[in-house]
Amino acid sequence: MPAAARHRESAPSRSEGARVGVVLAGGAARGAYEAGVVAHVIEEVSRDLGHDVPIDVLCGTSVGAINACALAAHADEPRLGAARLTAHWASLRISDVVRVNSRSILDLISSLLSQPASMTPVRPRGVIDPTSLRRLLTEAIPFGRIGEQIAARRLHALALAATEVSSGHSVVWVQRAGDDHARLPASSSFLARSSEISIDHAMASAAVPFAFPALEIGGAHFCDGGLGQNVPLAPARSLGANRLLVVNPRGAAAGARGGPRAPARPWPVALLGKVVNALLADRTEDDVQALDRAIHIYPTRDVAELAAQFARSPELVARTHGAVGRLVRWLANSGGSLEAELLSYLLFDGEFARLLIELGRADARARHEDLCRLFEEAGVERRRVARAA
């Protein structure tokens, strides 16, 4: 147990010395895993250090952006924020999140098969009605509190990654306090834009192509940030984070699994497969290994296999009906690795979320000493800088 656990002290000042960033990757329903990791850090690591862990920069993509917003809104009460985040994940029902819009399916097929009359960009369509997701996020996250937390310097910055549809550029919306708001990070890998982050930014970052419709913000359409910044390390570093906790629910080598594959698939599954492969194509482990003072936590179990097993359980079958139920059962029983991957992103079910939350807690617990050391060293450096000032 670290020496800091022997006594309780106030958290080190966040204005000096080391700056800690938490990077949350995309992963749709796998985002519950991130909630489990963060809950362990905020509850158990804080307990052993004797003070709340300092989190200065939150960066997220897709579902990681949603989780980051939830944590940012409760920067003044991190334990409450972590508890509410895990509770909301555990309360989900797939029928409340995934509501297929049949009209959008027809429109999508028509737009994909037709020859565009002009090069004028149109709003990309999705087959899932986003109304329920918007309602759930409105109930779960007090977005208005994010600005309050940043203005009070309880959080240095919040950054969400998205992809601009017309150009394909990776855009990172950044909210910072005071004079910092005008000084945007510069990078060749993304375009930074000052923003007062709202539910629209979170939903745009999580708008998986073909699943959810892209959102219009500032006259441009945006979709899932995972196409360009699935694990937004660069924004976190550009915002001054020199110690990083990186949580990637896709795993260290996601997208590289073997396993049985059907020789041919209907075109919608093949098309979705290409999107998933694009979203999974990151080099997170290599990038984190190249950094000093960074910890990368990812699932130690095959989440796709867990999803397929869970989807075949009588309990889920009994409460999942209609088109969504048929899709879940087909993906679970297909025996293909790609179908299992797709299922693991789609399975917004509270019981499955609990499994991932516990897996996240267990994987973080296995790195507990490393996590304590990361945050303790940050506190030591801050106190040293403060004494020298």
Short mmCIF file of C-alpha atoms in Angstrom, two decimals:
data_model
loop_
_atom_site.label_atom_id
_atom_site.label_comp_id
_atom_site.label_asym_id
_atom_site.label_seq_id
_atom_site.Cartn_x
_atom_site.Cartn_y
_atom_site.Cartn_z
CA MET A 1 0.00 0.00 0.00
CA PRO A 2 1.45 3.43 -0.89
CA ALA A 3 2.78 5.64 1.88
CA ALA A 4 0.06 8.21 1.21
CA ALA A 5 -2.50 5.71 2.52
CA ARG A 6 -1.15 6.07 6.07
CA HIS A 7 -2.84 9.41 6.60
CA ARG A 8 -5.59 11.47 5.09
CA GLU A 9 -4.74 14.77 3.44
CA SER A 10 -6.32 17.28 1.12
CA ALA A 11 -5.94 16.68 -2.59
CA PRO A 12 -2.91 18.39 -4.14
CA SER A 13 -3.48 21.68 -5.94
CA ARG A 14 -4.52 21.19 -9.53
CA SER A 15 -3.00 24.41 -10.79
CA GLU A 16 0.64 23.38 -10.42
CA GLY A 17 2.94 20.57 -11.46
CA ALA A 18 1.77 17.35 -13.01
CA ARG A 19 -1.46 17.24 -14.99
CA VAL A 20 -3.39 13.96 -15.09
CA GLY A 21 -5.50 13.03 -18.10
CA VAL A 22 -8.09 10.28 -18.39
CA VAL A 23 -8.65 9.07 -21.95
CA LEU A 24 -11.82 7.09 -22.67
CA ALA A 25 -12.05 5.30 -26.02
CA GLY A 26 -15.10 4.40 -28.08
CA GLY A 27 -16.89 1.08 -27.87
CA ALA A 28 -20.69 1.59 -27.82
CA ALA A 29 -22.20 -0.83 -25.25
CA ARG A 30 -18.69 -1.74 -24.13
CA GLY A 31 -18.56 1.67 -22.48
CA ALA A 32 -19.84 0.04 -19.29
CA TYR A 33 -16.34 -1.42 -18.93
CA GLU A 34 -14.94 2.13 -18.73
CA ALA A 35 -17.41 2.95 -15.96
CA GLY A 36 -16.08 0.00 -13.95
CA VAL A 37 -12.44 1.04 -14.36
CA VAL A 38 -13.17 4.66 -13.44
CA ALA A 39 -15.25 3.59 -10.43
CA HIS A 40 -12.32 1.61 -9.05
CA VAL A 41 -9.97 4.56 -9.52
CA ILE A 42 -12.30 7.13 -7.97
CA GLU A 43 -13.35 4.89 -5.06
CA GLU A 44 -10.50 2.50 -4.25
CA VAL A 45 -7.43 4.40 -5.41
CA SER A 46 -8.71 7.56 -3.73
CA ARG A 47 -9.26 5.60 -0.51
CA ASP A 48 -5.67 4.34 -0.44
CA LEU A 49 -4.20 7.72 -1.35
CA GLY A 50 -6.22 9.46 1.34
CA HIS A 51 -7.76 12.02 -1.02
CA ASP A 52 -9.75 12.19 -4.24
CA VAL A 53 -7.61 11.35 -7.26
CA PRO A 54 -6.90 14.51 -9.27
CA ILE A 55 -8.30 14.33 -12.80
CA ASP A 56 -7.41 17.44 -14.77
CA VAL A 57 -8.20 16.53 -18.38
CA LEU A 58 -10.99 14.30 -19.63
CA CYS A 59 -10.87 13.21 -23.28
CA GLY A 60 -13.41 10.91 -24.86
CA THR A 61 -14.54 9.48 -28.16
CA SER A 62 -17.98 8.03 -28.94
CA VAL A 63 -19.32 6.31 -25.80
CA GLY A 64 -16.13 7.48 -24.10
CA ALA A 65 -17.27 11.03 -24.81
CA ILE A 66 -20.58 10.32 -23.06
CA ASN A 67 -18.79 8.83 -20.05
CA ALA A 68 -16.38 11.77 -19.97
CA CYS A 69 -19.27 14.26 -19.90
CA ALA A 70 -20.88 12.38 -17.00
CA LEU A 71 -17.65 12.52 -15.01
CA ALA A 72 -16.99 16.17 -15.87
CA ALA A 73 -20.44 17.21 -14.67
CA HIS A 74 -19.63 15.79 -11.22
CA ALA A 75 -16.01 16.90 -10.87
CA ASP A 76 -16.90 18.43 -7.49
CA GLU A 77 -18.27 15.10 -6.24
CA PRO A 78 -16.33 12.42 -8.13
CA ARG A 79 -17.57 9.51 -6.04
CA LEU A 80 -21.17 10.54 -6.69
CA GLY A 81 -20.36 10.90 -10.38
CA ALA A 82 -18.85 7.42 -10.57
CA ALA A 83 -21.77 5.90 -8.65
CA ARG A 84 -24.34 7.57 -10.89
CA LEU A 85 -22.45 6.52 -14.01
CA THR A 86 -22.39 2.83 -13.07
CA ALA A 87 -26.01 2.99 -11.90
CA HIS A 88 -27.20 4.43 -15.21
CA TRP A 89 -25.33 1.77 -17.16
CA ALA A 90 -26.87 -0.94 -14.98
CA SER A 91 -30.37 0.47 -15.56
CA LEU A 92 -30.27 0.26 -19.36
CA ARG A 93 -32.56 -1.91 -21.44
CA ILE A 94 -31.69 -2.56 -25.04
CA SER A 95 -35.28 -1.84 -26.12
CA ASP A 96 -34.93 1.68 -24.67
CA VAL A 97 -31.71 2.46 -26.55
CA VAL A 98 -31.95 0.52 -29.81
CA ARG A 99 -35.20 1.42 -31.57
CA VAL A 100 -35.03 0.63 -35.25
CA ASN A 101 -36.46 3.25 -37.58
CA SER A 102 -37.84 1.30 -40.56
CA ARG A 103 -38.24 4.45 -42.63
CA SER A 104 -34.58 5.29 -42.10
CA ILE A 105 -33.59 1.80 -43.24
CA LEU A 106 -35.41 2.31 -46.53
CA ASP A 107 -33.93 5.78 -46.94
CA LEU A 108 -30.43 4.48 -46.21
CA ILE A 109 -30.72 1.66 -48.73
CA SER A 110 -32.08 4.07 -51.33
CA SER A 111 -29.28 6.58 -50.78
CA LEU A 112 -26.60 3.87 -50.94
CA LEU A 113 -27.95 2.39 -54.17
CA SER A 114 -28.79 5.62 -55.98
CA GLN A 115 -26.37 7.74 -57.96
CA PRO A 116 -26.12 11.21 -56.35
CA ALA A 117 -27.35 13.99 -58.60
CA SER A 118 -24.74 16.37 -57.25
CA MET A 119 -21.79 16.52 -54.92
CA THR A 120 -23.80 18.46 -52.36
CA PRO A 121 -23.37 16.64 -49.05
CA VAL A 122 -26.52 15.26 -47.46
CA ARG A 123 -27.17 14.39 -43.86
CA PRO A 124 -25.97 10.80 -43.31
CA ARG A 125 -28.81 8.60 -42.17
CA GLY A 126 -28.97 6.00 -39.42
CA VAL A 127 -31.20 3.02 -38.85
CA ILE A 128 -31.59 3.63 -35.09
CA ASP A 129 -33.92 6.36 -33.86
CA PRO A 130 -31.78 8.61 -31.62
CA THR A 131 -34.75 10.02 -29.68
CA SER A 132 -34.51 7.49 -26.86
CA LEU A 133 -30.76 7.95 -26.50
CA ARG A 134 -31.16 11.72 -26.28
CA ARG A 135 -33.80 11.33 -23.58
CA LEU A 136 -31.62 8.91 -21.60
CA LEU A 137 -28.60 11.23 -21.78
CA THR A 138 -30.68 14.24 -20.77
CA GLU A 139 -31.85 12.36 -17.68
CA ALA A 140 -28.43 10.93 -16.84
CA ILE A 141 -26.05 13.87 -17.39
CA PRO A 142 -26.53 17.46 -16.13
CA PHE A 143 -24.65 19.03 -19.05
CA GLY A 144 -25.17 22.51 -17.60
CA ARG A 145 -22.87 21.64 -14.68
CA ILE A 146 -19.88 20.99 -16.95
CA GLY A 147 -19.21 24.69 -17.47
CA GLU A 148 -19.56 25.31 -13.75
CA GLN A 149 -16.94 22.68 -12.92
CA ILE A 150 -14.47 24.05 -15.45
CA ALA A 151 -15.05 27.67 -14.41
CA ALA A 152 -14.34 26.66 -10.80
CA ARG A 153 -11.06 25.01 -11.97
CA ARG A 154 -12.13 21.63 -10.65
CA LEU A 155 -11.37 20.38 -14.17
CA HIS A 156 -8.83 21.89 -16.52
CA ALA A 157 -10.43 20.75 -19.77
CA LEU A 158 -12.98 18.45 -21.37
CA ALA A 159 -12.42 17.32 -24.96
CA LEU A 160 -14.65 15.24 -27.22
CA ALA A 161 -13.60 13.83 -30.60
CA ALA A 162 -15.86 13.59 -33.65
CA THR A 163 -15.51 13.21 -37.41
CA GLU A 164 -16.66 15.91 -39.81
CA VAL A 165 -18.60 14.04 -42.48
CA SER A 166 -17.95 16.24 -45.51
CA SER A 167 -14.17 16.48 -45.05
CA GLY A 168 -13.38 13.38 -43.01
CA HIS A 169 -11.33 15.53 -40.63
CA SER A 170 -11.04 14.59 -36.98
CA VAL A 171 -12.44 17.46 -34.92
CA VAL A 172 -11.96 17.81 -31.17
CA TRP A 173 -14.31 20.09 -29.25
CA VAL A 174 -12.52 21.60 -26.26
CA GLN A 175 -14.00 23.37 -23.26
CA ARG A 176 -11.55 25.17 -20.99
CA ALA A 177 -11.81 27.85 -18.35
CA GLY A 178 -11.11 31.57 -18.50
CA ASP A 179 -8.23 32.69 -20.67
CA ASP A 180 -7.37 29.07 -21.43
CA HIS A 181 -10.54 28.83 -23.51
CA ALA A 182 -8.97 30.82 -26.34
CA ARG A 183 -5.72 28.85 -26.45
CA LEU A 184 -6.50 25.74 -28.42
CA PRO A 185 -4.10 22.82 -28.75
CA ALA A 186 -2.41 22.54 -32.14
CA SER A 187 -1.99 19.17 -33.81
CA SER A 188 -1.62 17.71 -37.29
CA SER A 189 -3.91 14.82 -36.34
CA PHE A 190 -7.03 16.82 -35.43
CA LEU A 191 -8.70 20.22 -35.61
CA ALA A 192 -9.44 21.76 -32.22
CA ARG A 193 -12.49 23.97 -31.71
CA SER A 194 -13.50 25.89 -28.60
CA SER A 195 -17.00 24.84 -27.58
CA GLU A 196 -19.45 24.94 -24.74
CA ILE A 197 -20.00 21.21 -24.75
CA SER A 198 -23.62 20.06 -24.83
CA ILE A 199 -25.63 16.92 -25.41
CA ASP A 200 -25.37 17.54 -29.17
CA HIS A 201 -21.57 17.25 -29.03
CA ALA A 202 -21.77 14.01 -27.04
CA MET A 203 -24.34 12.48 -29.40
CA ALA A 204 -22.38 13.55 -32.47
CA SER A 205 -19.22 11.93 -31.13
CA ALA A 206 -21.21 8.72 -30.58
CA ALA A 207 -23.10 8.72 -33.90
CA VAL A 208 -21.84 5.41 -35.30
CA PRO A 209 -22.14 5.51 -39.11
CA PHE A 210 -25.21 3.70 -40.51
CA ALA A 211 -26.53 3.16 -36.96
CA PHE A 212 -27.21 6.70 -35.73
CA PRO A 213 -27.76 9.77 -37.90
CA ALA A 214 -25.01 12.36 -37.99
CA LEU A 215 -25.71 15.60 -36.12
CA GLU A 216 -25.43 19.10 -37.47
CA ILE A 217 -23.36 21.47 -35.34
CA GLY A 218 -22.28 24.88 -36.56
CA GLY A 219 -23.44 24.21 -40.11
CA ALA A 220 -21.53 20.92 -40.54
CA HIS A 221 -22.49 17.29 -39.94
CA PHE A 222 -20.51 15.13 -37.53
CA CYS A 223 -20.41 11.41 -36.77
CA ASP A 224 -18.47 8.97 -34.61
CA GLY A 225 -15.09 10.28 -33.54
CA GLY A 226 -13.69 6.76 -33.58
CA LEU A 227 -13.11 7.00 -37.33
CA GLY A 228 -10.17 9.31 -36.65
CA GLN A 229 -9.51 9.49 -32.91
CA ASN A 230 -10.85 6.28 -31.38
CA VAL A 231 -8.42 6.61 -28.47
CA PRO A 232 -7.85 10.38 -28.17
CA LEU A 233 -4.33 10.38 -26.79
CA ALA A 234 -3.15 13.33 -28.88
CA PRO A 235 -5.81 15.75 -27.60
CA ALA A 236 -5.05 14.83 -23.98
CA ARG A 237 -1.34 15.42 -24.44
CA SER A 238 -1.97 18.64 -26.35
CA LEU A 239 -4.01 19.86 -23.39
CA GLY A 240 -1.00 19.40 -21.13
CA ALA A 241 -1.69 15.99 -19.61
CA ASN A 242 1.71 14.49 -18.79
CA ARG A 243 0.31 11.49 -16.91
CA LEU A 244 -2.35 9.40 -18.60
CA LEU A 245 -4.85 6.74 -17.71
CA VAL A 246 -6.11 5.22 -20.96
CA VAL A 247 -9.17 2.96 -20.93
CA ASN A 248 -9.97 1.10 -24.14
CA PRO A 249 -12.95 -1.28 -23.92
CA ARG A 250 -12.11 -2.76 -27.31
CA GLY A 251 -8.97 -4.43 -25.98
CA ALA A 252 -5.28 -4.27 -26.77
CA ALA A 253 -5.60 -6.10 -30.07
CA ALA A 254 -9.23 -5.53 -30.96
CA GLY A 255 -10.15 -6.41 -34.48
CA ALA A 256 -7.34 -8.95 -34.78
CA ARG A 257 -9.14 -11.94 -33.31
CA GLY A 258 -9.47 -15.15 -35.22
CA GLY A 259 -12.32 -17.58 -34.96
CA PRO A 260 -14.85 -18.96 -37.40
CA ARG A 261 -16.17 -16.72 -40.12
CA ALA A 262 -18.94 -17.32 -42.59
CA PRO A 263 -17.66 -17.47 -46.17
CA ALA A 264 -20.15 -14.83 -47.30
CA ARG A 265 -22.44 -12.38 -45.57
CA PRO A 266 -25.45 -10.35 -46.64
CA TRP A 267 -24.30 -6.91 -47.77
CA PRO A 268 -25.59 -4.99 -44.71
CA VAL A 269 -23.48 -7.15 -42.38
CA ALA A 270 -20.45 -6.88 -44.65
CA LEU A 271 -20.89 -3.10 -44.78
CA LEU A 272 -21.21 -2.84 -41.01
CA GLY A 273 -18.17 -5.08 -40.72
CA LYS A 274 -16.10 -2.59 -42.70
CA VAL A 275 -17.23 0.21 -40.39
CA VAL A 276 -16.36 -1.82 -37.30
CA ASN A 277 -12.94 -2.71 -38.69
CA ALA A 278 -12.27 0.97 -39.39
CA LEU A 279 -13.29 1.91 -35.87
CA LEU A 280 -11.09 -0.81 -34.42
CA ALA A 281 -7.99 0.08 -36.42
CA ASP A 282 -5.91 1.81 -33.77
CA ARG A 283 -2.43 1.25 -32.36
CA THR A 284 -3.22 2.16 -28.78
CA GLU A 285 -0.87 -0.27 -27.09
CA ASP A 286 2.10 0.85 -29.20
CA ASP A 287 1.25 4.50 -28.61
CA VAL A 288 0.89 4.09 -24.84
CA GLN A 289 4.10 2.07 -24.60
CA ALA A 290 5.88 5.00 -26.24
CA LEU A 291 4.70 7.35 -23.47
CA ASP A 292 6.19 7.80 -20.03
CA ARG A 293 3.85 7.76 -17.05
CA ALA A 294 0.87 6.20 -18.81
CA ILE A 295 -1.30 3.25 -17.87
CA HIS A 296 -3.41 1.41 -20.44
CA ILE A 297 -6.29 -0.70 -19.11
CA TYR A 298 -8.31 -2.92 -21.42
CA PRO A 299 -10.45 -6.06 -21.05
CA THR A 300 -8.59 -9.19 -20.08
CA ARG A 301 -11.49 -11.29 -21.33
CA ASP A 302 -12.97 -11.52 -24.82
CA VAL A 303 -15.94 -9.15 -24.59
CA ALA A 304 -17.39 -10.40 -27.89
CA GLU A 305 -17.49 -13.94 -26.54
CA LEU A 306 -19.07 -12.70 -23.29
CA ALA A 307 -21.72 -10.87 -25.32
CA ALA A 308 -22.58 -13.92 -27.42
CA GLN A 309 -22.89 -16.10 -24.33
CA PHE A 310 -25.03 -13.55 -22.51
CA ALA A 311 -27.31 -12.98 -25.51
CA ARG A 312 -28.20 -16.67 -25.54
CA SER A 313 -29.29 -16.60 -21.89
CA PRO A 314 -32.99 -17.33 -21.27
CA GLU A 315 -33.32 -14.13 -19.22
CA LEU A 316 -32.31 -11.85 -22.08
CA VAL A 317 -34.31 -13.82 -24.64
CA ALA A 318 -37.41 -13.49 -22.45
CA ARG A 319 -37.22 -9.70 -22.24
CA THR A 320 -35.97 -8.85 -25.75
CA HIS A 321 -38.67 -8.86 -28.40
CA GLY A 322 -39.42 -7.61 -31.90
CA ALA A 323 -36.88 -6.80 -34.58
CA VAL A 324 -34.15 -5.98 -32.05
CA GLY A 325 -34.67 -9.33 -30.29
CA ARG A 326 -34.45 -11.23 -33.55
CA LEU A 327 -31.27 -9.35 -34.51
CA VAL A 328 -29.64 -10.04 -31.13
CA ARG A 329 -30.44 -13.76 -31.32
CA TRP A 330 -29.24 -14.02 -34.91
CA LEU A 331 -25.93 -12.37 -34.07
CA ALA A 332 -25.53 -14.53 -30.97
CA ASN A 333 -26.23 -17.80 -32.77
CA SER A 334 -24.33 -17.12 -36.00
CA GLY A 335 -21.04 -18.45 -34.64
CA GLY A 336 -19.02 -15.78 -36.46
CA SER A 337 -16.45 -13.59 -34.73
CA LEU A 338 -17.57 -10.46 -36.59
CA GLU A 339 -21.18 -11.02 -35.60
CA ALA A 340 -20.13 -11.45 -31.97
CA GLU A 341 -18.14 -8.20 -32.17
CA LEU A 342 -21.17 -6.34 -33.54
CA LEU A 343 -23.33 -7.83 -30.80
CA SER A 344 -20.96 -6.63 -28.08
CA TYR A 345 -21.39 -3.04 -29.31
CA LEU A 346 -25.16 -3.34 -29.58
CA LEU A 347 -25.95 -5.01 -26.25
CA PHE A 348 -27.10 -2.00 -24.21
CA ASP A 349 -28.54 -4.19 -21.45
CA GLY A 350 -28.18 -3.47 -17.75
CA GLU A 351 -27.29 -7.03 -16.78
CA PHE A 352 -24.62 -7.23 -19.48
CA ALA A 353 -23.40 -3.80 -18.37
CA ARG A 354 -22.99 -5.13 -14.83
CA LEU A 355 -20.75 -7.90 -16.16
CA LEU A 356 -18.58 -5.34 -17.95
CA ILE A 357 -18.52 -3.00 -14.94
CA GLU A 358 -17.26 -5.82 -12.74
CA LEU A 359 -14.70 -6.82 -15.38
CA GLY A 360 -13.53 -3.19 -15.50
CA ARG A 361 -13.23 -3.08 -11.72
CA ALA A 362 -11.30 -6.37 -11.69
CA ASP A 363 -8.88 -5.26 -14.42
CA ALA A 364 -8.28 -1.95 -12.63
CA ARG A 365 -7.82 -3.80 -9.33
CA ALA A 366 -5.08 -5.86 -10.97
CA ARG A 367 -3.26 -2.58 -11.74
CA HIS A 368 -4.10 -0.99 -8.38
CA GLU A 369 -0.52 -0.37 -7.24
CA ASP A 370 0.41 1.12 -10.61
CA LEU A 371 -2.63 3.39 -10.46
CA CYS A 372 -1.81 4.52 -6.93
CA ARG A 373 1.74 5.26 -8.01
CA LEU A 374 0.57 7.28 -11.05
CA PHE A 375 -1.66 9.57 -9.00
CA GLU A 376 0.65 9.71 -5.97
CA GLU A 377 3.60 10.82 -8.10
CA ALA A 378 1.43 13.53 -9.61
CA GLY A 379 0.63 14.81 -6.11
CA VAL A 380 4.28 14.75 -5.06
CA GLU A 381 5.31 16.74 -8.12
CA ARG A 382 2.57 19.31 -7.53
CA ARG A 383 3.63 19.85 -3.96
CA ARG A 384 7.27 20.21 -5.02
CA VAL A 385 6.37 22.83 -7.63
CA ALA A 386 4.13 24.67 -5.15
CA ARG A 387 6.97 24.84 -2.56
CA ALA A 388 9.42 26.12 -5.15
CA ALA A 389 7.04 28.87 -6.37
#
